Amino acid sequence: MAAAYSALLAVARSLREILDLEQYIDPLHKEKNVSLKEKVDFIVTFLEDFSDKYQETLGREGNGIRKAAYEAQDFMNSYQRSVSTIDDDGSTEEANLNLDRDLTMASERIGFIWEETMKMNNSDTAKDLRSVSYSFPVDRSSTVQATAKKIVVGLDDDMIAIKERLYEDSANLQTISVVGMGGIRKTTLARKAYDDSIFSQYFDKCAWITVSQEYRRRDVLSGLLKSLKNQQYNKNEAELEKLVYQSLIGRRYLIVIDDIWSTKAWDDFKMTFPDDGSGSRILLTTRLLDVASHTRSSDAPVHQMNCLNNDQSWKLLQESVFEQQSCPLKLVEVGKKIVENCGGLPLTMVVVAGLLLSSGNVMREEVWENV
């Protein structure tokens, strides 16, 4: 399974790099790429836990998953080359035909892996993993998209705290580290802050970059330049670092570094960000407390994300399924049991809501009992 896992990591990396080139991607392709990335990220996370516990099951399913993962990797590499063709010379006709073909074929392979993973997740042996909560991605139907918007429930206090830190009366560069387990909405909080129209007026430059476990320094620097709308990113690593620094010096900037996994990753990039008394801020998310402590500004507290309490969790599930209407009394008891099993993880509850809505029988008790 290690080979399939490695191929899926490569697919995830390709999808991140492709999404960094969003100005060159058809909006429909972007939506599909986002959905694919969510599925691949979940599959990788699931296999990390599943592989140690159920080698026999993986032995039966592994060959098909490995083959599909390799094929998906090949198609995404081809897709990425086609995007680069548009990037380099502006030629779109042939490239767009290749993009459509490669994305369709990659989607089919990832869809197969997704189905096989769901079979494992629903198996009797996998039910022992109830203590592990996964952020199940779901298809981007209009119903599920509306459900996902409810994920901001319970973030008000976190958002206030982050705003206070971003607006803090200090001219020095400040790094705000947000830490919490997977699925607790660190990225959602960072995105909510990043997309705030007030911030876009307050900061002269804003950029977003995702680092993740496996990264290439040159790719991260190139992605930063693209996010900063600097077109000079076909350079070597030293030149890219200089260009990032020059793009930021003398300006009040906000940089979001999402999903960083090691202190080394921070040390690789921290000197790229000028501290010139402009009141700039870096907002960083991580699952690891030691990384958060290492990256934060001296004497600044780490912002710890917490799970939702039962009341917040029930509110999130109700709003996600019924919007402004009340939950029928016959579903309250089973609904609150579902909430307890979600362990306060918001993304898990949103995914459960998506499954309920996609059943077509959301008012039936049996549907809720079988989730």
PDB file of N, CA, C and O in Angstrom, residues 50-125:
ATOM      1  N   PHE A  50      -5.794   3.422   8.556  1.00  0.00           N
ATOM      2  CA  PHE A  50      -6.346   2.119   8.250  1.00  0.00           C
ATOM      3  C   PHE A  50      -5.257   1.086   8.010  1.00  0.00           C
ATOM      4  O   PHE A  50      -5.391  -0.075   8.377  1.00  0.00           O
ATOM      5  N   SER A  51      -4.139   1.488   7.405  1.00  0.00           N
ATOM      6  CA  SER A  51      -3.126   0.541   6.957  1.00  0.00           C
ATOM      7  C   SER A  51      -2.502  -0.228   8.113  1.00  0.00           C
ATOM      8  O   SER A  51      -2.201  -1.414   7.990  1.00  0.00           O
ATOM      9  N   ASP A  52      -2.299   0.418   9.245  1.00  0.00           N
ATOM     10  CA  ASP A  52      -1.664  -0.249  10.369  1.00  0.00           C
ATOM     11  C   ASP A  52      -2.595  -1.267  11.032  1.00  0.00           C
ATOM     12  O   ASP A  52      -2.142  -2.220  11.667  1.00  0.00           O
ATOM     13  N   LYS A  53      -3.898  -1.081  10.897  1.00  0.00           N
ATOM     14  CA  LYS A  53      -4.849  -1.895  11.633  1.00  0.00           C
ATOM     15  C   LYS A  53      -5.401  -3.064  10.814  1.00  0.00           C
ATOM     16  O   LYS A  53      -5.717  -4.110  11.350  1.00  0.00           O
ATOM     17  N   TYR A  54      -5.528  -2.883   9.505  1.00  0.00           N
ATOM     18  CA  TYR A  54      -6.235  -3.874   8.708  1.00  0.00           C
ATOM     19  C   TYR A  54      -5.460  -4.240   7.444  1.00  0.00           C
ATOM     20  O   TYR A  54      -5.903  -4.016   6.325  1.00  0.00           O
ATOM     21  N   GLN A  55      -4.279  -4.816   7.657  1.00  0.00           N
ATOM     22  CA  GLN A  55      -3.426  -5.181   6.530  1.00  0.00           C
ATOM     23  C   GLN A  55      -4.103  -6.206   5.626  1.00  0.00           C
ATOM     24  O   GLN A  55      -3.923  -6.188   4.414  1.00  0.00           O
ATOM     25  N   GLU A  56      -4.884  -7.129   6.201  1.00  0.00           N
ATOM     26  CA  GLU A  56      -5.519  -8.164   5.389  1.00  0.00           C
ATOM     27  C   GLU A  56      -6.499  -7.553   4.387  1.00  0.00           C
ATOM     28  O   GLU A  56      -6.520  -7.914   3.206  1.00  0.00           O
ATOM     29  N   THR A  57      -7.323  -6.608   4.874  1.00  0.00           N
ATOM     30  CA  THR A  57      -8.277  -5.946   3.987  1.00  0.00           C
ATOM     31  C   THR A  57      -7.551  -5.175   2.902  1.00  0.00           C
ATOM     32  O   THR A  57      -7.923  -5.225   1.729  1.00  0.00           O
ATOM     33  N   LEU A  58      -6.504  -4.468   3.281  1.00  0.00           N
ATOM     34  CA  LEU A  58      -5.737  -3.709   2.293  1.00  0.00           C
ATOM     35  C   LEU A  58      -5.057  -4.630   1.294  1.00  0.00           C
ATOM     36  O   LEU A  58      -4.886  -4.286   0.127  1.00  0.00           O
ATOM     37  N   GLY A  59      -4.667  -5.816   1.745  1.00  0.00           N
ATOM     38  CA  GLY A  59      -4.054  -6.764   0.837  1.00  0.00           C
ATOM     39  C   GLY A  59      -5.017  -7.180  -0.267  1.00  0.00           C
ATOM     40  O   GLY A  59      -4.620  -7.349  -1.420  1.00  0.00           O
ATOM     41  N   ARG A  60      -6.301  -7.315   0.088  1.00  0.00           N
ATOM     42  CA  ARG A  60      -7.305  -7.693  -0.917  1.00  0.00           C
ATOM     43  C   ARG A  60      -7.600  -6.547  -1.874  1.00  0.00           C
ATOM     44  O   ARG A  60      -7.804  -6.748  -3.066  1.00  0.00           O
ATOM     45  N   GLU A  61      -7.637  -5.315  -1.355  1.00  0.00           N
ATOM     46  CA  GLU A  61      -8.046  -4.169  -2.164  1.00  0.00           C
ATOM     47  C   GLU A  61      -6.872  -3.411  -2.771  1.00  0.00           C
ATOM     48  O   GLU A  61      -7.055  -2.599  -3.684  1.00  0.00           O
ATOM     49  N   GLY A  62      -5.667  -3.683  -2.258  1.00  0.00           N
ATOM     50  CA  GLY A  62      -4.540  -2.806  -2.555  1.00  0.00           C
ATOM     51  C   GLY A  62      -4.121  -2.720  -3.997  1.00  0.00           C
ATOM     52  O   GLY A  62      -3.754  -1.653  -4.488  1.00  0.00           O
ATOM     53  N   ASN A  63      -4.151  -3.863  -4.742  1.00  0.00           N
ATOM     54  CA  ASN A  63      -3.658  -3.851  -6.115  1.00  0.00           C
ATOM     55  C   ASN A  63      -4.459  -2.907  -7.000  1.00  0.00           C
ATOM     56  O   ASN A  63      -3.897  -2.144  -7.790  1.00  0.00           O
ATOM     57  N   GLY A  64      -5.788  -2.973  -6.874  1.00  0.00           N
ATOM     58  CA  GLY A  64      -6.631  -2.097  -7.691  1.00  0.00           C
ATOM     59  C   GLY A  64      -6.437  -0.637  -7.338  1.00  0.00           C
ATOM     60  O   GLY A  64      -6.384   0.233  -8.219  1.00  0.00           O
ATOM     61  N   ILE A  65      -6.312  -0.361  -6.041  1.00  0.00           N
ATOM     62  CA  ILE A  65      -6.090   1.014  -5.600  1.00  0.00           C
ATOM     63  C   ILE A  65      -4.743   1.525  -6.104  1.00  0.00           C
ATOM     64  O   ILE A  65      -4.629   2.654  -6.581  1.00  0.00           O
ATOM     65  N   ARG A  66      -3.723   0.695  -6.000  1.00  0.00           N
ATOM     66  CA  ARG A  66      -2.388   1.103  -6.442  1.00  0.00           C
ATOM     67  C   ARG A  66      -2.385   1.421  -7.942  1.00  0.00           C
ATOM     68  O   ARG A  66      -1.844   2.452  -8.362  1.00  0.00           O
ATOM     69  N   LYS A  67      -2.987   0.541  -8.750  1.00  0.00           N
ATOM     70  CA  LYS A  67      -3.029   0.757 -10.201  1.00  0.00           C
ATOM     71  C   LYS A  67      -3.774   2.055 -10.531  1.00  0.00           C
ATOM     72  O   LYS A  67      -3.313   2.869 -11.343  1.00  0.00           O
ATOM     73  N   ALA A  68      -4.921   2.246  -9.891  1.00  0.00           N
ATOM     74  CA  ALA A  68      -5.709   3.460 -10.148  1.00  0.00           C
ATOM     75  C   ALA A  68      -4.950   4.707  -9.698  1.00  0.00           C
ATOM     76  O   ALA A  68      -5.017   5.757 -10.350  1.00  0.00           O
ATOM     77  N   ALA A  69      -4.221   4.603  -8.578  1.00  0.00           N
ATOM     78  CA  ALA A  69      -3.462   5.751  -8.076  1.00  0.00           C
ATOM     79  C   ALA A  69      -2.355   6.142  -9.053  1.00  0.00           C
ATOM     80  O   ALA A  69      -2.142   7.330  -9.325  1.00  0.00           O
ATOM     81  N   TYR A  70      -1.643   5.139  -9.586  1.00  0.00           N
ATOM     82  CA  TYR A  70      -0.599   5.430 -10.574  1.00  0.00           C
ATOM     83  C   TYR A  70      -1.180   6.099 -11.823  1.00  0.00           C
ATOM     84  O   TYR A  70      -0.616   7.061 -12.358  1.00  0.00           O
ATOM     85  N   GLU A  71      -2.316   5.575 -12.282  1.00  0.00           N
ATOM     86  CA  GLU A  71      -2.940   6.144 -13.483  1.00  0.00           C
ATOM     87  C   GLU A  71      -3.420   7.572 -13.217  1.00  0.00           C
ATOM     88  O   GLU A  71      -3.268   8.462 -14.071  1.00  0.00           O
ATOM     89  N   ALA A  72      -4.020   7.788 -12.045  1.00  0.00           N
ATOM     90  CA  ALA A  72      -4.469   9.147 -11.697  1.00  0.00           C
ATOM     91  C   ALA A  72      -3.281  10.096 -11.645  1.00  0.00           C
ATOM     92  O   ALA A  72      -3.361  11.241 -12.113  1.00  0.00           O
ATOM     93  N   GLN A  73      -2.160   9.619 -11.098  1.00  0.00           N
ATOM     94  CA  GLN A  73      -0.954  10.443 -11.035  1.00  0.00           C
ATOM     95  C   GLN A  73      -0.480  10.817 -12.431  1.00  0.00           C
ATOM     96  O   GLN A  73      -0.135  11.979 -12.700  1.00  0.00           O
ATOM     97  N   ASP A  74      -0.485   9.846 -13.352  1.00  0.00           N
ATOM     98  CA  ASP A  74      -0.052  10.114 -14.728  1.00  0.00           C
ATOM     99  C   ASP A  74      -0.948  11.158 -15.393  1.00  0.00           C
ATOM    100  O   ASP A  74      -0.460  12.086 -16.054  1.00  0.00           O
ATOM    101  N   PHE A  75      -2.263  11.012 -15.216  1.00  0.00           N
ATOM    102  CA  PHE A  75      -3.191  11.953 -15.847  1.00  0.00           C
ATOM    103  C   PHE A  75      -3.070  13.359 -15.241  1.00  0.00           C
ATOM    104  O   PHE A  75      -3.157  14.364 -15.961  1.00  0.00           O
ATOM    105  N   MET A  76      -2.864  13.440 -13.918  1.00  0.00           N
ATOM    106  CA  MET A  76      -2.719  14.759 -13.304  1.00  0.00           C
ATOM    107  C   MET A  76      -1.399  15.409 -13.706  1.00  0.00           C
ATOM    108  O   MET A  76      -1.332  16.636 -13.881  1.00  0.00           O
ATOM    109  N   ASN A  77      -0.346  14.607 -13.881  1.00  0.00           N
ATOM    110  CA  ASN A  77       0.918  15.168 -14.377  1.00  0.00           C
ATOM    111  C   ASN A  77       0.736  15.725 -15.782  1.00  0.00           C
ATOM    112  O   ASN A  77       1.260  16.791 -16.116  1.00  0.00           O
ATOM    113  N   SER A  78       0.005  14.994 -16.619  1.00  0.00           N
ATOM    114  CA  SER A  78      -0.269  15.465 -17.979  1.00  0.00           C
ATOM    115  C   SER A  78      -1.117  16.733 -17.941  1.00  0.00           C
ATOM    116  O   SER A  78      -0.872  17.685 -18.691  1.00  0.00           O
ATOM    117  N   TYR A  79      -2.118  16.754 -17.062  1.00  0.00           N
ATOM    118  CA  TYR A  79      -2.964  17.942 -16.899  1.00  0.00           C
ATOM    119  C   TYR A  79      -2.116  19.146 -16.509  1.00  0.00           C
ATOM    120  O   TYR A  79      -2.263  20.241 -17.053  1.00  0.00           O
ATOM    121  N   GLN A  80      -1.197  18.907 -15.566  1.00  0.00           N
ATOM    122  CA  GLN A  80      -0.346  19.999 -15.088  1.00  0.00           C
ATOM    123  C   GLN A  80       0.545  20.530 -16.209  1.00  0.00           C
ATOM    124  O   GLN A  80       0.768  21.744 -16.326  1.00  0.00           O
ATOM    125  N   ARG A  81       1.055  19.642 -17.048  1.00  0.00           N
ATOM    126  CA  ARG A  81       1.872  20.084 -18.188  1.00  0.00           C
ATOM    127  C   ARG A  81       1.047  20.932 -19.146  1.00  0.00           C
ATOM    128  O   ARG A  81       1.541  21.925 -19.704  1.00  0.00           O
ATOM    129  N   SER A  82      -0.219  20.549 -19.353  1.00  0.00           N
ATOM    130  CA  SER A  82      -1.089  21.328 -20.247  1.00  0.00           C
ATOM    131  C   SER A  82      -1.363  22.714 -19.685  1.00  0.00           C
ATOM    132  O   SER A  82      -1.388  23.705 -20.414  1.00  0.00           O
ATOM    133  N   VAL A  83      -1.574  22.788 -18.354  1.00  0.00           N
ATOM    134  CA  VAL A  83      -1.763  24.097 -17.709  1.00  0.00           C
ATOM    135  C   VAL A  83      -0.511  24.950 -17.898  1.00  0.00           C
ATOM    136  O   VAL A  83      -0.588  26.155 -18.180  1.00  0.00           O
ATOM    137  N   SER A  84       0.656  24.340 -17.766  1.00  0.00           N
ATOM    138  CA  SER A  84       1.916  25.068 -17.941  1.00  0.00           C
ATOM    139  C   SER A  84       2.062  25.580 -19.358  1.00  0.00           C
ATOM    140  O   SER A  84       2.650  26.636 -19.589  1.00  0.00           O
ATOM    141  N   THR A  85       1.518  24.845 -20.323  1.00  0.00           N
ATOM    142  CA  THR A  85       1.557  25.300 -21.719  1.00  0.00           C
ATOM    143  C   THR A  85       0.788  26.596 -21.879  1.00  0.00           C
ATOM    144  O   THR A  85       1.242  27.546 -22.526  1.00  0.00           O
ATOM    145  N   ILE A  86      -0.387  26.662 -21.244  1.00  0.00           N
ATOM    146  CA  ILE A  86      -1.161  27.908 -21.271  1.00  0.00           C
ATOM    147  C   ILE A  86      -0.383  29.014 -20.573  1.00  0.00           C
ATOM    148  O   ILE A  86      -0.298  30.148 -21.035  1.00  0.00           O
ATOM    149  N   ASP A  87       0.212  28.662 -19.443  1.00  0.00           N
ATOM    150  CA  ASP A  87       0.977  29.609 -18.635  1.00  0.00           C
ATOM    151  C   ASP A  87       2.117  30.222 -19.439  1.00  0.00           C
ATOM    152  O   ASP A  87       2.346  31.428 -19.444  1.00  0.00           O
ATOM    153  N   ASP A  88       2.856  29.362 -20.200  1.00  0.00           N
ATOM    154  CA  ASP A  88       4.074  29.823 -20.857  1.00  0.00           C
ATOM    155  C   ASP A  88       3.820  30.609 -22.141  1.00  0.00           C
ATOM    156  O   ASP A  88       4.412  31.653 -22.377  1.00  0.00           O
ATOM    157  N   ASP A  89       2.907  30.092 -23.007  1.00  0.00           N
ATOM    158  CA  ASP A  89       2.800  30.739 -24.319  1.00  0.00           C
ATOM    159  C   ASP A  89       1.399  31.210 -24.664  1.00  0.00           C
ATOM    160  O   ASP A  89       1.166  31.720 -25.747  1.00  0.00           O
ATOM    161  N   GLY A  90       0.464  31.048 -23.744  1.00  0.00           N
ATOM    162  CA  GLY A  90      -0.885  31.552 -23.980  1.00  0.00           C
ATOM    163  C   GLY A  90      -1.695  30.709 -24.942  1.00  0.00           C
ATOM    164  O   GLY A  90      -2.830  31.011 -25.235  1.00  0.00           O
ATOM    165  N   SER A  91      -1.137  29.605 -25.476  1.00  0.00           N
ATOM    166  CA  SER A  91      -1.852  28.740 -26.394  1.00  0.00           C
ATOM    167  C   SER A  91      -2.888  27.945 -25.617  1.00  0.00           C
ATOM    168  O   SER A  91      -2.570  27.297 -24.630  1.00  0.00           O
ATOM    169  N   THR A  92      -4.134  27.970 -26.067  1.00  0.00           N
ATOM    170  CA  THR A  92      -5.189  27.363 -25.262  1.00  0.00           C
ATOM    171  C   THR A  92      -5.963  26.250 -25.962  1.00  0.00           C
ATOM    172  O   THR A  92      -6.474  25.361 -25.300  1.00  0.00           O
ATOM    173  N   GLU A  93      -6.096  26.256 -27.293  1.00  0.00           N
ATOM    174  CA  GLU A  93      -7.003  25.330 -27.972  1.00  0.00           C
ATOM    175  C   GLU A  93      -6.631  23.870 -27.727  1.00  0.00           C
ATOM    176  O   GLU A  93      -7.417  23.084 -27.198  1.00  0.00           O
ATOM    177  N   GLU A  94      -5.407  23.501 -28.086  1.00  0.00           N
ATOM    178  CA  GLU A  94      -4.972  22.119 -27.889  1.00  0.00           C
ATOM    179  C   GLU A  94      -4.859  21.793 -26.403  1.00  0.00           C
ATOM    180  O   GLU A  94      -5.223  20.705 -25.957  1.00  0.00           O
ATOM    181  N   ALA A  95      -4.363  22.768 -25.642  1.00  0.00           N
ATOM    182  CA  ALA A  95      -4.194  22.541 -24.205  1.00  0.00           C
ATOM    183  C   ALA A  95      -5.532  22.268 -23.532  1.00  0.00           C
ATOM    184  O   ALA A  95      -5.641  21.391 -22.670  1.00  0.00           O
ATOM    185  N   ASN A  96      -6.565  22.997 -23.921  1.00  0.00           N
ATOM    186  CA  ASN A  96      -7.873  22.801 -23.301  1.00  0.00           C
ATOM    187  C   ASN A  96      -8.451  21.423 -23.602  1.00  0.00           C
ATOM    188  O   ASN A  96      -9.107  20.810 -22.755  1.00  0.00           O
ATOM    189  N   LEU A  97      -8.208  20.918 -24.827  1.00  0.00           N
ATOM    190  CA  LEU A  97      -8.646  19.565 -25.158  1.00  0.00           C
ATOM    191  C   LEU A  97      -7.939  18.550 -24.260  1.00  0.00           C
ATOM    192  O   LEU A  97      -8.556  17.603 -23.752  1.00  0.00           O
ATOM    193  N   ASN A  98      -6.642  18.755 -24.067  1.00  0.00           N
ATOM    194  CA  ASN A  98      -5.878  17.864 -23.191  1.00  0.00           C
ATOM    195  C   ASN A  98      -6.353  17.957 -21.749  1.00  0.00           C
ATOM    196  O   ASN A  98      -6.425  16.951 -21.028  1.00  0.00           O
ATOM    197  N   LEU A  99      -6.669  19.188 -21.314  1.00  0.00           N
ATOM    198  CA  LEU A  99      -7.145  19.387 -19.947  1.00  0.00           C
ATOM    199  C   LEU A  99      -8.436  18.606 -19.705  1.00  0.00           C
ATOM    200  O   LEU A  99      -8.582  17.920 -18.688  1.00  0.00           O
ATOM    201  N   ASP A 100      -9.387  18.718 -20.623  1.00  0.00           N
ATOM    202  CA  ASP A 100     -10.664  18.015 -20.479  1.00  0.00           C
ATOM    203  C   ASP A 100     -10.454  16.504 -20.405  1.00  0.00           C
ATOM    204  O   ASP A 100     -11.042  15.822 -19.557  1.00  0.00           O
ATOM    205  N   ARG A 101      -9.608  15.997 -21.301  1.00  0.00           N
ATOM    206  CA  ARG A 101      -9.363  14.553 -21.321  1.00  0.00           C
ATOM    207  C   ARG A 101      -8.701  14.081 -20.026  1.00  0.00           C
ATOM    208  O   ARG A 101      -9.159  13.122 -19.390  1.00  0.00           O
ATOM    209  N   ASP A 102      -7.637  14.767 -19.632  1.00  0.00           N
ATOM    210  CA  ASP A 102      -6.874  14.318 -18.467  1.00  0.00           C
ATOM    211  C   ASP A 102      -7.684  14.432 -17.178  1.00  0.00           C
ATOM    212  O   ASP A 102      -7.615  13.553 -16.313  1.00  0.00           O
ATOM    213  N   LEU A 103      -8.454  15.516 -17.059  1.00  0.00           N
ATOM    214  CA  LEU A 103      -9.237  15.695 -15.841  1.00  0.00           C
ATOM    215  C   LEU A 103     -10.325  14.631 -15.732  1.00  0.00           C
ATOM    216  O   LEU A 103     -10.587  14.094 -14.655  1.00  0.00           O
ATOM    217  N   THR A 104     -10.953  14.301 -16.864  1.00  0.00           N
ATOM    218  CA  THR A 104     -11.986  13.259 -16.868  1.00  0.00           C
ATOM    219  C   THR A 104     -11.411  11.907 -16.472  1.00  0.00           C
ATOM    220  O   THR A 104     -11.979  11.180 -15.642  1.00  0.00           O
ATOM    221  N   MET A 105     -10.255  11.564 -17.059  1.00  0.00           N
ATOM    222  CA  MET A 105      -9.646  10.271 -16.768  1.00  0.00           C
ATOM    223  C   MET A 105      -9.148  10.194 -15.323  1.00  0.00           C
ATOM    224  O   MET A 105      -9.312   9.174 -14.646  1.00  0.00           O
ATOM    225  N   ALA A 106      -8.557  11.286 -14.829  1.00  0.00           N
ATOM    226  CA  ALA A 106      -8.095  11.312 -13.431  1.00  0.00           C
ATOM    227  C   ALA A 106      -9.283  11.201 -12.477  1.00  0.00           C
ATOM    228  O   ALA A 106      -9.217  10.510 -11.458  1.00  0.00           O
ATOM    229  N   SER A 107     -10.390  11.872 -12.826  1.00  0.00           N
ATOM    230  CA  SER A 107     -11.588  11.823 -11.982  1.00  0.00           C
ATOM    231  C   SER A 107     -12.131  10.402 -11.875  1.00  0.00           C
ATOM    232  O   SER A 107     -12.572   9.972 -10.805  1.00  0.00           O
ATOM    233  N   GLU A 108     -12.099   9.673 -12.994  1.00  0.00           N
ATOM    234  CA  GLU A 108     -12.585   8.296 -12.978  1.00  0.00           C
ATOM    235  C   GLU A 108     -11.737   7.434 -12.044  1.00  0.00           C
ATOM    236  O   GLU A 108     -12.262   6.633 -11.268  1.00  0.00           O
ATOM    237  N   ARG A 109     -10.407   7.582 -12.119  1.00  0.00           N
ATOM    238  CA  ARG A 109      -9.524   6.778 -11.277  1.00  0.00           C
ATOM    239  C   ARG A 109      -9.696   7.114  -9.802  1.00  0.00           C
ATOM    240  O   ARG A 109      -9.771   6.232  -8.947  1.00  0.00           O
ATOM    241  N   ILE A 110      -9.757   8.416  -9.507  1.00  0.00           N
ATOM    242  CA  ILE A 110      -9.921   8.826  -8.114  1.00  0.00           C
ATOM    243  C   ILE A 110     -11.299   8.403  -7.606  1.00  0.00           C
ATOM    244  O   ILE A 110     -11.455   8.023  -6.440  1.00  0.00           O
ATOM    245  N   GLY A 111     -12.294   8.437  -8.491  1.00  0.00           N
ATOM    246  CA  GLY A 111     -13.624   7.968  -8.119  1.00  0.00           C
ATOM    247  C   GLY A 111     -13.609   6.496  -7.728  1.00  0.00           C
ATOM    248  O   GLY A 111     -14.263   6.082  -6.760  1.00  0.00           O
ATOM    249  N   PHE A 112     -12.845   5.698  -8.473  1.00  0.00           N
ATOM    250  CA  PHE A 112     -12.720   4.277  -8.144  1.00  0.00           C
ATOM    251  C   PHE A 112     -12.063   4.094  -6.774  1.00  0.00           C
ATOM    252  O   PHE A 112     -12.537   3.307  -5.945  1.00  0.00           O
ATOM    253  N   ILE A 113     -10.969   4.815  -6.536  1.00  0.00           N
ATOM    254  CA  ILE A 113     -10.272   4.717  -5.247  1.00  0.00           C
ATOM    255  C   ILE A 113     -11.201   5.142  -4.120  1.00  0.00           C
ATOM    256  O   ILE A 113     -11.228   4.545  -3.040  1.00  0.00           O
ATOM    257  N   TRP A 114     -11.970   6.197  -4.379  1.00  0.00           N
ATOM    258  CA  TRP A 114     -12.922   6.690  -3.383  1.00  0.00           C
ATOM    259  C   TRP A 114     -13.943   5.607  -3.023  1.00  0.00           C
ATOM    260  O   TRP A 114     -14.226   5.356  -1.850  1.00  0.00           O
ATOM    261  N   GLU A 115     -14.486   4.936  -4.050  1.00  0.00           N
ATOM    262  CA  GLU A 115     -15.470   3.891  -3.799  1.00  0.00           C
ATOM    263  C   GLU A 115     -14.868   2.736  -3.004  1.00  0.00           C
ATOM    264  O   GLU A 115     -15.502   2.204  -2.072  1.00  0.00           O
ATOM    265  N   GLU A 116     -13.638   2.338  -3.342  1.00  0.00           N
ATOM    266  CA  GLU A 116     -12.984   1.256  -2.612  1.00  0.00           C
ATOM    267  C   GLU A 116     -12.703   1.664  -1.161  1.00  0.00           C
ATOM    268  O   GLU A 116     -12.833   0.856  -0.232  1.00  0.00           O
ATOM    269  N   THR A 117     -12.331   2.925  -0.964  1.00  0.00           N
ATOM    270  CA  THR A 117     -12.076   3.414   0.395  1.00  0.00           C
ATOM    271  C   THR A 117     -13.357   3.424   1.210  1.00  0.00           C
ATOM    272  O   THR A 117     -13.361   3.078   2.390  1.00  0.00           O
ATOM    273  N   MET A 118     -14.475   3.818   0.565  1.00  0.00           N
ATOM    274  CA  MET A 118     -15.754   3.832   1.261  1.00  0.00           C
ATOM    275  C   MET A 118     -16.180   2.421   1.663  1.00  0.00           C
ATOM    276  O   MET A 118     -16.765   2.205   2.720  1.00  0.00           O
ATOM    277  N   LYS A 119     -15.862   1.425   0.803  1.00  0.00           N
ATOM    278  CA  LYS A 119     -16.187   0.041   1.159  1.00  0.00           C
ATOM    279  C   LYS A 119     -15.422  -0.371   2.415  1.00  0.00           C
ATOM    280  O   LYS A 119     -15.959  -1.019   3.305  1.00  0.00           O
ATOM    281  N   MET A 120     -14.147   0.004   2.468  1.00  0.00           N
ATOM    282  CA  MET A 120     -13.349  -0.320   3.646  1.00  0.00           C
ATOM    283  C   MET A 120     -13.878   0.413   4.867  1.00  0.00           C
ATOM    284  O   MET A 120     -13.963  -0.126   5.970  1.00  0.00           O
ATOM    285  N   ASN A 121     -14.233   1.678   4.677  1.00  0.00           N
ATOM    286  CA  ASN A 121     -14.715   2.488   5.797  1.00  0.00           C
ATOM    287  C   ASN A 121     -16.029   1.957   6.354  1.00  0.00           C
ATOM    288  O   ASN A 121     -16.300   2.060   7.543  1.00  0.00           O
ATOM    289  N   ASN A 122     -16.849   1.358   5.479  1.00  0.00           N
ATOM    290  CA  ASN A 122     -18.142   0.848   5.916  1.00  0.00           C
ATOM    291  C   ASN A 122     -18.091  -0.612   6.351  1.00  0.00           C
ATOM    292  O   ASN A 122     -19.101  -1.172   6.776  1.00  0.00           O
ATOM    293  N   SER A 123     -16.907  -1.236   6.239  1.00  0.00           N
ATOM    294  CA  SER A 123     -16.787  -2.637   6.618  1.00  0.00           C
ATOM    295  C   SER A 123     -16.850  -2.792   8.134  1.00  0.00           C
ATOM    296  O   SER A 123     -16.672  -1.846   8.892  1.00  0.00           O
ATOM    297  N   ASP A 124     -17.115  -4.030   8.585  1.00  0.00           N
ATOM    298  CA  ASP A 124     -17.198  -4.291  10.018  1.00  0.00           C
ATOM    299  C   ASP A 124     -15.891  -3.963  10.718  1.00  0.00           C
ATOM    300  O   ASP A 124     -15.874  -3.425  11.827  1.00  0.00           O
ATOM    301  N   THR A 125     -14.759  -4.294  10.088  1.00  0.00           N
ATOM    302  CA  THR A 125     -13.475  -4.033  10.728  1.00  0.00           C
ATOM    303  C   THR A 125     -13.213  -2.553  10.852  1.00  0.00           C
ATOM    304  O   THR A 125     -12.666  -2.084  11.849  1.00  0.00           O
TER     305      THR A 125
END
